Amino acid sequence: MAKRVILFLAVFILIIVGFLPLVVMLVRSIMVEGHVSLAAYRELLNSGREWRLLGHSFALSFLTAMFATLVGLPLGILFGRTDMPFRRLFPVLFTFPLLIPPYVTAVSWVSLLGRDGFLSRTLTPDAAKVVSAWLFGLPGCVMVLFSAFLPIIILLTMAYLKTIDPSVEEAGRLVFGWPQVLMKITLPLLLPGILFATLLVFLLTLGEYGVPSFLRYHVFAVESFTQFSAFYDFNAATAAATPLLGVTFFALVLERFFLHEKTLHIEPGPGSKYALVIRLGAMGKWFAALTGLLCLLVVVLPFLVLLLRSLSINVYKEAFLRAGDSLLRSILYAAIGASALIILGFFLGYLVQTRAFRFWRAIDSLTIFLFALSGAVMGIGLISLWNRPITNFVYGTPIIIILGYLARYIVIPHRVTVSILGQIPPSMEEAAKVAGASWLQRVGLVVIPLAKRGLVAGWLISYIFCLRDMGITMLVYPPGHDTFPVRIFTLMANGSPELIAALCVLMAGITLVPLGVGGMLYKLKGISLTRIG
Amino acid sequence: MECRGRGFSRKAALIFLVSISLGILTVSCDSPKRDAKAKTVVVYVSEDQVFSEPILKDFEKGTGIRVKAVYDTEETKGTGVMNRLIAEKDNPQADVYWANEPIRAEVLKQKGISVPYVSPNAKGIPEIFKDPKGYWTGFSARARVFVVHKGFKPKPRSIRAYVDPRFRGKTVIANPLFGTTTTHIAALFTLWGEDRAKAFMEAMKLNKVKLSTSNGESADLVASGEFVFGLVDSDDAANRIRQGRPIEIVYPDQGENGIGCLIVPNAVMLIKGAPHPDNGKKLIDFLLSKETERKLAIAACAQIPLHSAVETPSEVKRIEQIKAMAISYAKVARKLQEIQPFLKQWVGY
């Protein structure tokens, strides 16, 4: 009984925080002065500009996903299957841009290649103009989002490599060399996972607002945000968001039918510890050098520029003075958000893993759908639902921010739980049941302790995503409760480049510190991003 | 059953749950109703945070009243918080709106979102920059000026330089759908009438004017020599001059028959149904003081004080030295809403 009540409650909360805002938003968009009207949608369909923007969105998402996959897949194999030098350090370095808001990466690139950037100063005015024009457009957006989402492909490739039964590759090796084994055995087995990772990057790029907005490349997510934020036109904003909703939904339906069973569980397969290692020999150094060069270009160099630009105690003093309060608030809200996420995510993950209800697939799909949705769309939905005098205790307080985090990032603790619970033999819980333990006792005293390390890692990842959120927070934050990423964005209007650089460095710092502390405390024994996916 | 060793103890679980509860309690007890009588004021701000926040901090220090603010971003160009105020009409959260131009304040007045308040500190501010009934009051202005690449001749002297064939393909203007450029175009529509203004806009397009995303970008494009001149706010121009960029300021249409230069003051207003109206009035008094105008004048935004005898930065003219465009901000506000479809079509939205 307790099990059903608690799991139903978890589903109910998910519907209230994630599903209901979208429904209210859609209903509101077709109601004009009490009557049904599709005017906003008609206008959307008749507007050539909207179709052009959709084309931009697709171009950006396709190119980002393609480049990230073409580069991330070989890197994932190099880090996960070979004896290349520094193969453990590189994934950590490449993951860095994923952990911070993508627009921070954009700021760092502008500091390097913008009109007054470090590199541009060494170029002729004409060349600097060409480079700057290149950065502020499709190529620049692709480059920034490529570096931000590349780690998703790398980490998921490494994770899915561990799910491959080593004996299959061993059998192949008896007949073929590694190149053929990789092409004929490993890659085909990896394909569903890689397609899932590519789809994830595609959808995340499709919903990305900060980078295209900052680099002035007009895409649908920016249009939806502008329609709402600049014109507060609910109907037009929702209509503009609908194609994104549709594409996301369609992509996830495809994922559900073609990939899902193959990608849901990414716990290491039996014998994965004994997987064959590709010996690179003398080539290893060359691969490491090339990887190092790429890492230098897409990770180290831009952030080094930010560091150099902000290298002054006075600038950091000003940064703390200007944004110290929002920094502390961000940490508090992210911690609360991550804690609420891990509780809700655990029960939803338990529901999906144990298939407790018949509609477990719908719950799983909804969590991915909410994650892939543009933050601005989610924000508009939340405002549609909660901006009423009777619900002011939500709308007028930071609770609305926490609800936004819960809706958008629930997939993280949910999927972590599914993955971790998949590694716990069902016999453990069954034994406790035979011994007379209630469901709550079994969960509290058997399942949670066994899943503890994974849940802590899930909390950390949730914390990082809450901390870096801007799409939702920007729209819904109540007066006096802006978070650090939002504060950086609002200070960008006429703020000095040195101040903005210092704020971005601080943003990276508050993201990385808990990861470092978490890593030290637990030494990441058996837990890593790659295992959680 | 017992949980031993490395499992989660009940104590740890309890601490975790209590921490979350306390956290949620902390954030939820900050509700607007609860702090209705507290020493708090809520202000929505369209002026750049970099310039407005220090002023609000000074108010906090001076009065002990805590300021909670929502700021606009560069992308929403001063319209984001205005529209948030419209959406919150039946559920007001703000006490005061600090607009970076009076047109938004006029729109809110026309929508019944503000209430009149005549501050004692409004005395001395020219009548043209105030709503006659006190729905909004202007302070610390910007002028709409030309930034011209240093040394370039001939210099543009009138807004009509945008349609002068000598400047074909050499001029830049910010997207007229946003910010003070919208206001400027709407002002031209009220001065010239619909037909002449539309013809001017079309001629400007034919003369290959470049659209930039913001006034700041226009100023940068002129400073880098990519364009000869652009119409921007005086703070954008003063800012670049202070950075040592090669530009000059030209106040347009200053001749005897000229239409004058558009002056865009900040505007402050009290919100209808404000949760803390008394504190809101105190903040309005503070913003309209000569001291606030002085601070905004010497700050990097170099705004032009509207009170006489307030220190004015050297990069900009005093308000008495500028021939201001003779417009009614109320009429411009109405026109601005009327011409939105035309502007969207003109831009290609």
Short mmCIF file of N, CA and C in Angstrom, two decimals, chain A residues 54-64 138 142 202 217:
data_model
loop_
_atom_site.label_atom_id
_atom_site.label_comp_id
_atom_site.label_asym_id
_atom_site.label_seq_id
_atom_site.Cartn_x
_atom_site.Cartn_y
_atom_site.Cartn_z
N LEU A 54 13.17 28.03 -38.26
CA LEU A 54 13.17 26.58 -38.05
C LEU A 54 14.33 25.96 -38.83
N GLY A 55 14.55 26.47 -40.04
CA GLY A 55 15.69 26.00 -40.84
C GLY A 55 17.00 26.27 -40.12
N HIS A 56 17.13 27.46 -39.54
CA HIS A 56 18.35 27.78 -38.78
C HIS A 56 18.53 26.80 -37.61
N SER A 57 17.41 26.56 -36.91
CA SER A 57 17.48 25.66 -35.74
C SER A 57 17.96 24.27 -36.16
N PHE A 58 17.38 23.78 -37.26
CA PHE A 58 17.77 22.45 -37.73
C PHE A 58 19.23 22.43 -38.17
N ALA A 59 19.63 23.47 -38.89
CA ALA A 59 21.02 23.52 -39.37
C ALA A 59 21.97 23.50 -38.19
N LEU A 60 21.69 24.33 -37.19
CA LEU A 60 22.57 24.41 -36.02
C LEU A 60 22.59 23.07 -35.27
N SER A 61 21.40 22.49 -35.06
CA SER A 61 21.34 21.24 -34.30
C SER A 61 22.01 20.10 -35.06
N PHE A 62 21.75 20.04 -36.37
CA PHE A 62 22.30 18.96 -37.17
C PHE A 62 23.83 19.04 -37.20
N LEU A 63 24.35 20.24 -37.48
CA LEU A 63 25.81 20.37 -37.59
C LEU A 63 26.49 20.11 -36.25
N THR A 64 25.88 20.62 -35.18
CA THR A 64 26.48 20.40 -33.85
C THR A 64 26.51 18.91 -33.52
N LEU A 138 26.32 31.21 -37.62
CA LEU A 138 26.18 29.75 -37.53
C LEU A 138 27.50 29.05 -37.15
N VAL A 142 27.95 26.77 -33.81
CA VAL A 142 28.26 25.33 -33.91
C VAL A 142 29.51 25.03 -33.09
N PHE A 202 21.40 16.69 -30.42
CA PHE A 202 20.54 17.40 -31.38
C PHE A 202 19.43 18.14 -30.64
N TYR A 217 22.59 34.59 -33.53
CA TYR A 217 22.15 33.72 -34.61
C TYR A 217 20.69 33.37 -34.30
#
